[in-house]
Every structure is written in structure tokens, then in C-alpha cells.
Coordinates of C-alpha atoms and ligand atoms in Angstrom, one line a residue:
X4 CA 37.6 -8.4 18.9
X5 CA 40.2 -5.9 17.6
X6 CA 38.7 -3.3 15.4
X7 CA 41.7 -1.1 13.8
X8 CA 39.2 1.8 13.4
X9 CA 37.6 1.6 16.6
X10 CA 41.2 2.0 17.8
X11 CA 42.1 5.1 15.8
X12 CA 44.7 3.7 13.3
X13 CA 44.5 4.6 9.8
X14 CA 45.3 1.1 8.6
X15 CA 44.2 0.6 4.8
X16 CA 42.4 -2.5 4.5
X17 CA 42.7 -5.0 2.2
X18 CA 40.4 -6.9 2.7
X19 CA 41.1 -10.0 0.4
X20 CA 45.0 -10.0 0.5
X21 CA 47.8 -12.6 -1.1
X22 CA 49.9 -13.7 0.9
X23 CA 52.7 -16.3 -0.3
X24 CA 50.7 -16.9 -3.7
X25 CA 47.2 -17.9 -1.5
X26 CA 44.3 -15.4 -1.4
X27 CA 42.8 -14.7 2.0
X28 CA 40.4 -12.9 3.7
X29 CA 41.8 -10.7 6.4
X30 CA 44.1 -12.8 8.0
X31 CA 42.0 -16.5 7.3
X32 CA 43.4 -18.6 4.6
X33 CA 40.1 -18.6 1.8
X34 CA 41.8 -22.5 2.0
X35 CA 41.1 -23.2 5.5
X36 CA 37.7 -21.5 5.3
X37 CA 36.8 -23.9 2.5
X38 CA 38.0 -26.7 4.1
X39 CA 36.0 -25.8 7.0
X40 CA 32.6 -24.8 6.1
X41 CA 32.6 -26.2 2.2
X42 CA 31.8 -24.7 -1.3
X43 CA 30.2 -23.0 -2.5
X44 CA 30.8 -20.5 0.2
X45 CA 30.1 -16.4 0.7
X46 CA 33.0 -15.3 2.9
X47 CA 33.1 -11.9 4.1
X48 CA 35.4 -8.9 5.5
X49 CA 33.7 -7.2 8.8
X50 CA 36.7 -5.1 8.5
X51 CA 36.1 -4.0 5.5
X52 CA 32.6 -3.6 5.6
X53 CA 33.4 -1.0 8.7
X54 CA 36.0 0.9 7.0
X55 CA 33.1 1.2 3.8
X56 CA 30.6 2.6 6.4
X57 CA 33.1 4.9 8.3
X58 CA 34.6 5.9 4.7
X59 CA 30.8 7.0 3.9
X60 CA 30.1 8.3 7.1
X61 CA 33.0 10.4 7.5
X62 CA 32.4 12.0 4.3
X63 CA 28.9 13.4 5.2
X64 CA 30.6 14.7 8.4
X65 CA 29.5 18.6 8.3
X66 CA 26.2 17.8 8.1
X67 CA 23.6 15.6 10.2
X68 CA 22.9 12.9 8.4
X69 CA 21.8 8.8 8.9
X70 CA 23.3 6.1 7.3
X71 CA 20.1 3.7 6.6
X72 CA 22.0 0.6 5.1
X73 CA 19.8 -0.8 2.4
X74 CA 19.4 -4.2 4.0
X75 CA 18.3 -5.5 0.6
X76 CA 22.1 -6.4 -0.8
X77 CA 22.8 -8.8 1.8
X78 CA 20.8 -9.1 4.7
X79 CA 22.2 -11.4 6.7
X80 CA 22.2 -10.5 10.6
X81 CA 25.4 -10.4 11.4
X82 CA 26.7 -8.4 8.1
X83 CA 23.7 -6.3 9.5
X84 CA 24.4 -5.7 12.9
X85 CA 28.4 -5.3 12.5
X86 CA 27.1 -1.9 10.4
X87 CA 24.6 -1.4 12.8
X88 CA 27.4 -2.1 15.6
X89 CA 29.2 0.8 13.7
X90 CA 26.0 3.4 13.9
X91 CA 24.2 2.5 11.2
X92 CA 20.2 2.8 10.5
X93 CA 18.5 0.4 7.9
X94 CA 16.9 1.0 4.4
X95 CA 14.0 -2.2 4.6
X96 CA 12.0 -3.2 1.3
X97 CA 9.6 -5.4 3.2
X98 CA 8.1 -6.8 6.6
X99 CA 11.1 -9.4 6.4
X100 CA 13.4 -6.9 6.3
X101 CA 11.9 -5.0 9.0
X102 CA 11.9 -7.8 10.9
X103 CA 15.7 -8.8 10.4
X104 CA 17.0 -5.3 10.7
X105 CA 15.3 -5.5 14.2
X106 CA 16.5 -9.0 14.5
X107 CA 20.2 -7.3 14.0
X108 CA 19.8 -5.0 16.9
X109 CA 19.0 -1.9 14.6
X110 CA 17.0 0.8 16.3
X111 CA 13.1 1.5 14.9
X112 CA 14.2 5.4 15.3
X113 CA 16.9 4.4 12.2
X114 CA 14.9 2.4 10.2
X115 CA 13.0 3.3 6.9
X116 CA 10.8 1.9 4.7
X117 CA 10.8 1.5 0.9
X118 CA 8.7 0.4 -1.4
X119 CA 6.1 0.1 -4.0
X120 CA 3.7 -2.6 -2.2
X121 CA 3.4 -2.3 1.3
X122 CA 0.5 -5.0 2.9
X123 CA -1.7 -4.1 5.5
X124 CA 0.5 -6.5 7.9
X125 CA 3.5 -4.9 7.3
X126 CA 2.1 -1.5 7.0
X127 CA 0.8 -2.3 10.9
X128 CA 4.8 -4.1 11.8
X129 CA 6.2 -0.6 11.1
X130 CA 3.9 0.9 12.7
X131 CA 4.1 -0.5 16.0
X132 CA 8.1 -0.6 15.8
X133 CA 7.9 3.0 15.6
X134 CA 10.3 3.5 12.7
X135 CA 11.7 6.7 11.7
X136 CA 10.5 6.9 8.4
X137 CA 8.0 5.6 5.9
X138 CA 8.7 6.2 1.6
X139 CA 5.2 6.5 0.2
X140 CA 5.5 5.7 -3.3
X141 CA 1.7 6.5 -4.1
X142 CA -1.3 8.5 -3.4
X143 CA -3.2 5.0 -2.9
X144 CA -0.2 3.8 -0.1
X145 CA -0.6 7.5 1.3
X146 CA -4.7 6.4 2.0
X147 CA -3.4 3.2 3.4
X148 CA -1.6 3.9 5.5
X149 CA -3.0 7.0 6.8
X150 CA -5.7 4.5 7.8
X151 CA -3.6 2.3 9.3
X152 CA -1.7 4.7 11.3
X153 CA -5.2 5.9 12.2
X154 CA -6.6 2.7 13.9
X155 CA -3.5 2.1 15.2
X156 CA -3.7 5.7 17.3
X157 CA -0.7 7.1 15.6
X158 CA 0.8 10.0 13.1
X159 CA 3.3 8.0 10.3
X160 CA 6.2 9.9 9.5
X161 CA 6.0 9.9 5.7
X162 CA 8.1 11.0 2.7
X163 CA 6.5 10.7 -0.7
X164 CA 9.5 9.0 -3.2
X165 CA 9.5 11.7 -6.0
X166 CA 10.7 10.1 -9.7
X167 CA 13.2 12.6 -10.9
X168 CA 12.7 11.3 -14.2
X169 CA 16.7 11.4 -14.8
X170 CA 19.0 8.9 -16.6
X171 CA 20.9 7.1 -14.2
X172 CA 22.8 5.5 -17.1
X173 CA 23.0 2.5 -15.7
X174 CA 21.6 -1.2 -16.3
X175 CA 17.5 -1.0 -17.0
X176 CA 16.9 -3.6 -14.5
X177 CA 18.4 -1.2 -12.0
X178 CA 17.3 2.4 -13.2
X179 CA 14.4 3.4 -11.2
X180 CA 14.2 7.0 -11.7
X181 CA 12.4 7.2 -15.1
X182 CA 9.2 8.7 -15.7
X183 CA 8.2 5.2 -16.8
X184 CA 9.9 3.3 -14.1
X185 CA 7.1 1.9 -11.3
X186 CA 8.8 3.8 -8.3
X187 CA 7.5 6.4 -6.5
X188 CA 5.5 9.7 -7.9
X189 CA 6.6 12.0 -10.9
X190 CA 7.9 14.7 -9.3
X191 CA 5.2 16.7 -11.1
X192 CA 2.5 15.9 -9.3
X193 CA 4.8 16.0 -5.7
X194 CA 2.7 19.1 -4.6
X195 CA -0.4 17.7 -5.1
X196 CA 0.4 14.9 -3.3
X197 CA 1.8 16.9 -0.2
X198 CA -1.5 18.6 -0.3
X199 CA -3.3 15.6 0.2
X200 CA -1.3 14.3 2.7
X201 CA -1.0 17.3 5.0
X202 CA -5.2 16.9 5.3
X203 CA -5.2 13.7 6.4
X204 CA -4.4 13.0 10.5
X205 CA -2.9 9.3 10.0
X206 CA 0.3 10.9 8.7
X207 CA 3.0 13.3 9.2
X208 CA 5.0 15.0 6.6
X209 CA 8.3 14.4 7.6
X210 CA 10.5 14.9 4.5
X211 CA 11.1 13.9 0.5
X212 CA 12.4 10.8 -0.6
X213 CA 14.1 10.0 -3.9
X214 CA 16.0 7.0 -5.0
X215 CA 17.0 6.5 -8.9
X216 CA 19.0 3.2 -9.2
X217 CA 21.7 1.2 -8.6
X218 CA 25.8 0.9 -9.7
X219 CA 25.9 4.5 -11.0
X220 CA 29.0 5.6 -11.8
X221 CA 28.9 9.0 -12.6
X222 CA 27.8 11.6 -10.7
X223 CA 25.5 13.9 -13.1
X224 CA 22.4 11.8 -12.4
X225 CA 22.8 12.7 -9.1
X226 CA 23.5 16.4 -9.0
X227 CA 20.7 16.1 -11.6
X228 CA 18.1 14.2 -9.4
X229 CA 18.9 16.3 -6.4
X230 CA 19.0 19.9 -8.2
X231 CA 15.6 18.9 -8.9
X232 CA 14.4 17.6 -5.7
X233 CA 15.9 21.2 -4.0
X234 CA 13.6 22.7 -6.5
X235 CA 10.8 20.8 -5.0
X236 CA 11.5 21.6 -1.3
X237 CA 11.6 25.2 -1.9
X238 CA 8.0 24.6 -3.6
X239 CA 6.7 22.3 -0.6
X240 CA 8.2 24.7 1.9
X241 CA 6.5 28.2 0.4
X242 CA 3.3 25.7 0.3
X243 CA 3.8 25.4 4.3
X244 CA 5.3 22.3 4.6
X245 CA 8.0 21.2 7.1
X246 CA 10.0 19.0 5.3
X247 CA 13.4 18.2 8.2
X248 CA 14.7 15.5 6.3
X249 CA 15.8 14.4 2.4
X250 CA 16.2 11.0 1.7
X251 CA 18.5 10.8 -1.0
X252 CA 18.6 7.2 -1.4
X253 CA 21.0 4.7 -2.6
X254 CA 22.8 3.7 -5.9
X255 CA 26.6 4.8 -5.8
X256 CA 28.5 2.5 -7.7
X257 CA 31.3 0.2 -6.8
X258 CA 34.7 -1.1 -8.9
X259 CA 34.0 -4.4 -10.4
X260 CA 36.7 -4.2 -13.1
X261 CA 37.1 -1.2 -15.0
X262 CA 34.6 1.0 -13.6
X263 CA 36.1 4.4 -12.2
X264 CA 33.2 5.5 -9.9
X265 CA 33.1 8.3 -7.6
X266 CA 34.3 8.3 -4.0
X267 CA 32.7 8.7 -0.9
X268 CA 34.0 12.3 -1.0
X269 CA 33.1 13.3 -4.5
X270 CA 29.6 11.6 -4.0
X271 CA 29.3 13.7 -0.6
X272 CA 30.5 16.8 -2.2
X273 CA 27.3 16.3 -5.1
X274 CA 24.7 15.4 -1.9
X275 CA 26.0 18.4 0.1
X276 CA 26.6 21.0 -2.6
X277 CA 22.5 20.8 -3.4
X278 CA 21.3 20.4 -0.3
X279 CA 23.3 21.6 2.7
X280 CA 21.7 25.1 3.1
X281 CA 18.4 23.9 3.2
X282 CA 19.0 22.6 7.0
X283 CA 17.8 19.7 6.4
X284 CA 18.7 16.0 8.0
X285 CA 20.4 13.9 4.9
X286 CA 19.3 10.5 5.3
X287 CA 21.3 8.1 3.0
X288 CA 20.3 4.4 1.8
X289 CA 23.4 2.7 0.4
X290 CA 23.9 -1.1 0.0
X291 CA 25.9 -2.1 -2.6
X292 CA 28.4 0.7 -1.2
X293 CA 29.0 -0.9 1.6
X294 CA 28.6 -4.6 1.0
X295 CA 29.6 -5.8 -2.6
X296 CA 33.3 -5.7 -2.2
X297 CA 33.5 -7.3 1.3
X298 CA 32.5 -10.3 0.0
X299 CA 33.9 -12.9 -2.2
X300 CA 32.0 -16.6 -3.6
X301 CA 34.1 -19.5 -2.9
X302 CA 33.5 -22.0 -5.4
X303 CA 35.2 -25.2 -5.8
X304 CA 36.4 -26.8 -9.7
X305 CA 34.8 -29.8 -10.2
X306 CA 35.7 -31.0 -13.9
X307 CA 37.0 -28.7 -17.5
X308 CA 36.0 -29.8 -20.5
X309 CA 36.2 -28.6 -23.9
X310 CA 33.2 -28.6 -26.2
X311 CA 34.8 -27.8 -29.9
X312 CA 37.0 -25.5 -28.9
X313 CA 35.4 -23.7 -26.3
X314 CA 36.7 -24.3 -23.0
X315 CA 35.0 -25.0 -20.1
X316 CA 35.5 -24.7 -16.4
X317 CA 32.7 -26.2 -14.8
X318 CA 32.3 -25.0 -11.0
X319 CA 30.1 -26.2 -7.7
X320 CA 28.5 -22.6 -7.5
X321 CA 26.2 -21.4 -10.2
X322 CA 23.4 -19.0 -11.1
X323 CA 21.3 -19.8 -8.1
X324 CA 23.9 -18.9 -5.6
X325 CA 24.8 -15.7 -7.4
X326 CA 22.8 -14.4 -10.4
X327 CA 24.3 -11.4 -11.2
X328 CA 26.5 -12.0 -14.2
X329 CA 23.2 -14.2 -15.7
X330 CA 20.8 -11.4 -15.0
X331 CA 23.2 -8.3 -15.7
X332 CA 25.3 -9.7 -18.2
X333 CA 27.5 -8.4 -14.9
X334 CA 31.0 -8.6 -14.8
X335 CA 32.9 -10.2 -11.4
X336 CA 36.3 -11.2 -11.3
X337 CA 37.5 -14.4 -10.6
X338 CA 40.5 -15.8 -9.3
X339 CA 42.2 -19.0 -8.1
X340 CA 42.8 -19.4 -4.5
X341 CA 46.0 -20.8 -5.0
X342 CA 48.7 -19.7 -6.9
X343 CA 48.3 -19.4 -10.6
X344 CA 49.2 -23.0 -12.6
X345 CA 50.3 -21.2 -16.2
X346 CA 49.6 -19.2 -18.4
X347 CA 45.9 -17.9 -19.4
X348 CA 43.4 -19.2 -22.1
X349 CA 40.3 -17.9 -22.8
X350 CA 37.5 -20.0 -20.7
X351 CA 33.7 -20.1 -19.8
X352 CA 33.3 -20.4 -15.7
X353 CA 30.0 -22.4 -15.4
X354 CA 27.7 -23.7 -13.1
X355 CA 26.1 -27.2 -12.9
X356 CA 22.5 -25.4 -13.6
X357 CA 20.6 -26.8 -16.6
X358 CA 20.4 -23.2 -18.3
X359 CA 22.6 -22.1 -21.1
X360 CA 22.7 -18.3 -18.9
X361 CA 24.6 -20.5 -15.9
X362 CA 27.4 -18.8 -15.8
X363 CA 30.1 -16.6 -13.5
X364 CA 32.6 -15.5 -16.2
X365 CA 32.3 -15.8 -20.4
X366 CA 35.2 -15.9 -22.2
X367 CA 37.3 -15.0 -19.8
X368 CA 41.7 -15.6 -19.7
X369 CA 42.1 -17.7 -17.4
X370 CA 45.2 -20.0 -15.8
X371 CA 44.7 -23.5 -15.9
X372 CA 42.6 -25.1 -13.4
X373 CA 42.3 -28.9 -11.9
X374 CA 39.6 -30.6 -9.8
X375 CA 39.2 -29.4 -6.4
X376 CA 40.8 -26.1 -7.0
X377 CA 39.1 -23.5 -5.3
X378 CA 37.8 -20.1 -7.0
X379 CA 37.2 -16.8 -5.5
X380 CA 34.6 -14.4 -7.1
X381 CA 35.1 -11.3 -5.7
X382 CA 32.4 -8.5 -5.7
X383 CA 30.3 -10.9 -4.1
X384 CA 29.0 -9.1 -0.9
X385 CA 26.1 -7.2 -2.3
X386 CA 22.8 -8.7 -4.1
X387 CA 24.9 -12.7 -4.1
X388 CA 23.5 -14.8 -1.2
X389 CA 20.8 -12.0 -0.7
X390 CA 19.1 -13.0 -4.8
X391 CA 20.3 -16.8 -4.3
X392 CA 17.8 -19.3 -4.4
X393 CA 16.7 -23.1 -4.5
X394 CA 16.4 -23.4 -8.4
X395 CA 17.6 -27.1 -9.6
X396 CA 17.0 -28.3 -5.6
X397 CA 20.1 -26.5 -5.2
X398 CA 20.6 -26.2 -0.9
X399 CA 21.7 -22.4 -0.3
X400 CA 25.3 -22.0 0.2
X401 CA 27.2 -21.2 3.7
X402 CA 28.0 -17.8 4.6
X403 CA 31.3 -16.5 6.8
X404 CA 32.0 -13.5 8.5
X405 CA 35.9 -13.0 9.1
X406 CA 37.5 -10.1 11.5
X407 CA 41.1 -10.1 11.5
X408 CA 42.4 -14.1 12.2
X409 CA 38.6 -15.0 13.3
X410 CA 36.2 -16.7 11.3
X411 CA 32.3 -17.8 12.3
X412 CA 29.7 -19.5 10.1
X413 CA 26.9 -17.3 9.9
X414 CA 24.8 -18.8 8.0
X415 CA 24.9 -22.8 7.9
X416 CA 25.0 -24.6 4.4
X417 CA 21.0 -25.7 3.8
X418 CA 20.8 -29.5 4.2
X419 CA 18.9 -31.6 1.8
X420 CA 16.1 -31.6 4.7
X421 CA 15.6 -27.7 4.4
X422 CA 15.1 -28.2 0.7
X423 CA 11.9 -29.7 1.6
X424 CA 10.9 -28.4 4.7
X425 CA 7.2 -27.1 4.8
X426 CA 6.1 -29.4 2.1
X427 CA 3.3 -31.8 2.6
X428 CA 2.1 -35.1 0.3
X429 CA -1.6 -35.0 0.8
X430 CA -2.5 -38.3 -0.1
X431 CA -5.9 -38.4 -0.8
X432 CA -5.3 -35.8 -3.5
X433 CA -2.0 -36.9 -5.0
X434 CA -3.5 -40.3 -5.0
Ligands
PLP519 C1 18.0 -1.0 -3.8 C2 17.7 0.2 -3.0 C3 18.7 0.9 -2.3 C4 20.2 0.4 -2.3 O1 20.7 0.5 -3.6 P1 22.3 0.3 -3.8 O2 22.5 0.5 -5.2 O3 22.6 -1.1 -3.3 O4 23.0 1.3 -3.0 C5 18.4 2.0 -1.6 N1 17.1 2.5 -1.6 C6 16.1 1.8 -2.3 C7 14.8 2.4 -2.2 C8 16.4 0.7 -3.0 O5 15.4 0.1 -3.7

């Protein structure tokens, strides 16, 4: 496969391009692909989701530094391993994560673990992978897995996640930095903490973690977050500790509409003005970054109708296959595949769900649409297929991966069969 970065030339990427009035991905026709594989659909852009990491990487390049992409905004494999193909580590929430990130070729050395409730089993998984890194967001996980590591015969490399208790002005559901947010430790009790952990011989104190939400799009809470967690080192270092690496986390916002967030370069510039003299290792953990706008929904028009005078365009993808703008009141745009039919009217682009909150776009212009025209929601990439789920016996949708004029399924549609697979009807008790 040709790779324009691999080969050295600059080539801005578009990754969803018009050409001749018809949306595309790369150089597939979104039409073929539909035609293909079906709706509703998650297409996405290996180019672009290299030119994200190597736009991210290159910007943290005076210092040493590992990209850990947070597998949680889309984990399929092979979005995973064509970032891991590209150098990257993983960010895992879970044993399922851990095991797909290994699954996608990444390497235990690059892997770290996140997470407020970490089981005994998975605890045990990381163990033995040997991963790089584990984010131990309380005193009681510290005990745990200090025990663990202990009857497994081994030190765990641990962070404690330290709760900056900043704003990240962004949606609640996504702020996890707050002093009353369930992540991590407040930052106040960090040296306590340390002390603790320094006494016990299951662990090793590695380096401080600190992750305070997700789609920011200013850069204070960070320089914020950080100026405090540099604080802390100098603290945990006079106290003896060797602390090698910071994990700064995840959260930098991407453009869905009218956002203006930072660049890789500002962000870097923040990360490396509070923490490049400290000689540490800057691990990052970003998801969203790289994922959410290499990815589009393809979803097919199956009837309008008009309810009073409220329009509706009534679509084959809904709130199961991409939750966002129910559970965000997020904003994605969409667009026809095709070339626009007329003029734009306000609309309401729904899903067949039975919930009142199914829906990708409210009030929202829109051209003219007829059955069997096919829709793109862009923005798709991150936190789409990886939230999607069965609700109304929906079967999960397809997923593509495109490079250049190349297009795999990799992910088949769920048939009706998967819907029910692992169910039993025990007779004697259902009678
Ligand atoms: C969700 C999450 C991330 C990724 O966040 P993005 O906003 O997608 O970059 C990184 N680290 C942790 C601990 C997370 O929970």
C-alpha cells in the first residue's frame, strides 16, 4: 500500500473530498462503498488517521515522548494497528482493551492502563503482558495490585492519576478533573499516596498520571492541570521519588463545526513549556485526536415526513449506532453523498429508535432529500461504533477502512443470528 507520509511527501490530506458533486473517502466513492458493504456504515480514512498521529507526533519532537492511543474512541483492530503500524502505544480502560490492543500487534512495553475499577483478572492480564505502565486511581487499587504483582513475582510500574481539580470547560459527562469527579486522587493527598506506595514491594513508582477530560478546546485547563502537576513532581522528587515519566493524558479537542481548538503545535508548546526541563518521558493518551475526524456514518434515507410543520428526515442509522448528539446534545455535520437537490429547509435527521432523543441533527438546513439517498455524518471516527450498541435488536453496523483507492470491510454488518447469540431458552423454567 502507498503511504504518502511514509514516502516523504508533504501531501495535505483530505480525507473526505468532493469530487464531481459526490463525497468520497480518499479516492473510494462513499456510493460504491455503500453499495458494497450496506448502511448504516462507519467508513474510515487510514490516511488520515496517519497524518493525525504523525501531525501529533511530530509536534512532541524535542522531547522523548510515547504516543499511547486511547483505544477507547474506536477500537477496532485495524484502526488500531494502522496507528500502531505508525509507532504508536495504546491508552486501555479495560482487560478487553488490553486484549485488543495486543490483538492489533501493539507492544506491552507501549501500553497503559487507565482506570477506576480494575478486577483481579485484569489486574493479573497486565501483569503478565508486562505493560509499560499502570494509572492507579486509588489507594485501595494501589493494595491490589501491589498484591497482585506480588504473587505474580513481579514490581508494577505504577503512576497514581492525580485530580487537578481544574475546569476543563467542557461537557460534564466528559470533565474528569474535578475535585468531585470519580477519577483518580486529589492531588492533595498525591504525597501521601507516594509514601505508601514506595513501602510496598509489589510496585514501582514509575511516574504521575493526570487526565482531566475530553473535546477541550482551550488550552488554560491544560497549562493549568500541568502547572500543577510540575508542582507536584518537584514535591515527590525532594520526597525521594524517581518519577521518569508524566502521563499527561488525553482530551484535545477536535473541529466539529465551529469549534476553533488548538493544534498539535500550540497543545505541544503548553505540554512542553511546563514540563520539558524536568527530564522526564512525556507519555500522551489521545483518542478523539486521532480518530474522530477520520471517520464518517453512512446512513441511508429511508422516508421524510412532516409532522405539523416540522420536518422530518427519517434515516437507517440511529442512536444505537452513534449516540453522541443524543447523549451530548453533540453537534456532527451531515451531508448528502450526492450532490445537493435544492435549496435548504430546516429539518430533524432521525433514527428509526422508539426514543424521542433518536436523533443525528435537530433543526438543522438541510437540501431536500429522497428515499435511498445516502448521508454522510462526519466526525464519526471517535466514540461512534466504539459506544454503539444492540438497543431496539438493532444488528451493529459495518465498518471500512479505506487507503488511497483501497477499501476492506473490517468489521462485518452483525447478522440477525449475532443478535441472539449466547442466549439460551431454559425450558423448564420459562415453562
Ligand atoms: C477517554 C480517555 C482518554 C482519551 O480521551 P480523548 O478525549 O479521546 O483524547 C485518555 N485517557 C483516559 C484516561 C481516558 O479516560
Amino acid at each position: 500500500m502507498r503511504s504518502p507520509a511514509a514516502a516523504g511527501e508533504p501531501r495535505a490530506l483530505e480525507a473526505f473530498p468532493r469530487r464531481a458533486g459526490v463525497l468520497f473517502a480518499e479516492d473510494v466513492s462513499l456510493a460504491q462503498i455503500a453499495e458494497a458493504v450496506g448502511t448504516p456504515c462507519f467508513v474510515y480514512s487510514a490516511g488520515a488517521l496517519v497524518a493525525a498521529y504523525d501531525a501529533l507526533d511530530a509536534a512532541f519532537r524535542g522531547v522523548p515522548h510515547t504516543l499511547c492511543y486511547a483505544l477507547k474512541a474506536n477500537m477496532n483492530l485495524a484502526v488500531v494497528r494502522t496507528l500502531v503500524a505508525r509507532g504508536a502505544g495504546a491508552d486501555v480502560t479495560s482487560g478487553g482493551e488490553l486484549f485488543r490492543a495486543l490483538r492489533a500487534g501493539a507492544p506491552a512495553g507501549r501500553i497503559v492502563y487507565s482506570g477506576v475499577g480494575k478486577t483481579d483478572d485484569e489486574i493479573d492480564r497486565a501483569l503478565d503482558a508486562g505493560i509499560k505502565l499502570f494509572n492507579v486511581e486509588s489507594r485501595s487499587e494501589l493494595r491490589r495490585i501491589d498484591l497482585r504483582a506480588r504473587q505474580s513475582g513481579v514490581r508494577a510500574p505504577i503512576a497514581f492519576r492525580v485530580n487537578p481539580d481544574v475546569d476543563p470547560k467542557t461537557h460534564p459527562y466528559v470533565s474528569t478533573g474535578l475535585r468531585t469527579s470519580k477519577f483518580g486522587i486529589p492531588i492533595s493527598e498525591a504525597m501521601d499516596a507516594y509514601a505508601e506506595a514506595k513501602a510496598l514491594d509489589g510496585v514501582r513508582i514509575v511516574g504521575v498520571d493526570c487526565h482531566i477530560g475530553s473535546q477541550l478546546t482551550r488550552l488554560e485547563p491544560f497549562a493549568d492541570a500541568l502547572s500543577r502537576v510540575r508542582s507536584l513532581i518537584f514535591e515527590l522528587r525532594a520526597a525521594g521519588h524517581a518519577i521518569e515519566i508524566v502521563d499527561v493524558g488525553g482530551g484535545l479537542g477536535v473541529r466539529y463545526s465551529e469549534e476553533r481548538p488548538p493544534d498539535a503545535g500550540e497543545y505541544a508548546a503548553v505540554v512542553c513549556k511546563a514540563l520539558r526541563d524536568l527530564g522526564c518521558e512525556i507519555v500522551l493518551e489521545p483518542g478523539r485526536w486521532l480518530t474522530a475526524n477520520a471517520g464518517v456514518l453512512l446512513t441511508r434515507v429511508l422516508l421524510e415526513k412532516t409532522n405539523d410543520d416540522k420536518r422530518f428526515v427519517v434515516v437507517d442509522g440511529a442512536m444505537n449506532d452513534l449516540i453522541r448528539p443524543a447523549l451530548y446534545q453533540a453537534f456532527q455535520t451531515i451531508e448528502p453523498v450526492g450532490p445537493p437537490r435544492g435549496p435548504t429547509r430546516p429539518v430533524d435527521v432521525v433514527g428509526p429508535v422508539c426514543e424521542s432523543g433518536d436523533f443525528l441533527a435537530k433543526d438543522r438546513p438541510f437540501p431536500p432529500v429522497e428515499r435511498g439517498d445516502l448521508l454522510a455524518v462526519r466526525g464519526a471516527g471517535a466514540y461512534g461504533f466504539a459506544m454503539s450498541s444492540n438497543y431496539n435488536a438493532r444488528p451493529r453496523a459495518a465498518e471500512v477502512l479505506v487507503r488511497a483507492d483501497r477499501f476492506a470491510v473490517v468489521r462485518e454488518r452483525e447478522s440477525l443470528e449475532d443478535l441472539v447469540r449466547g442466549e439460551t431458552i431454559p425450558r423448564e423454567i420459562t415453562g
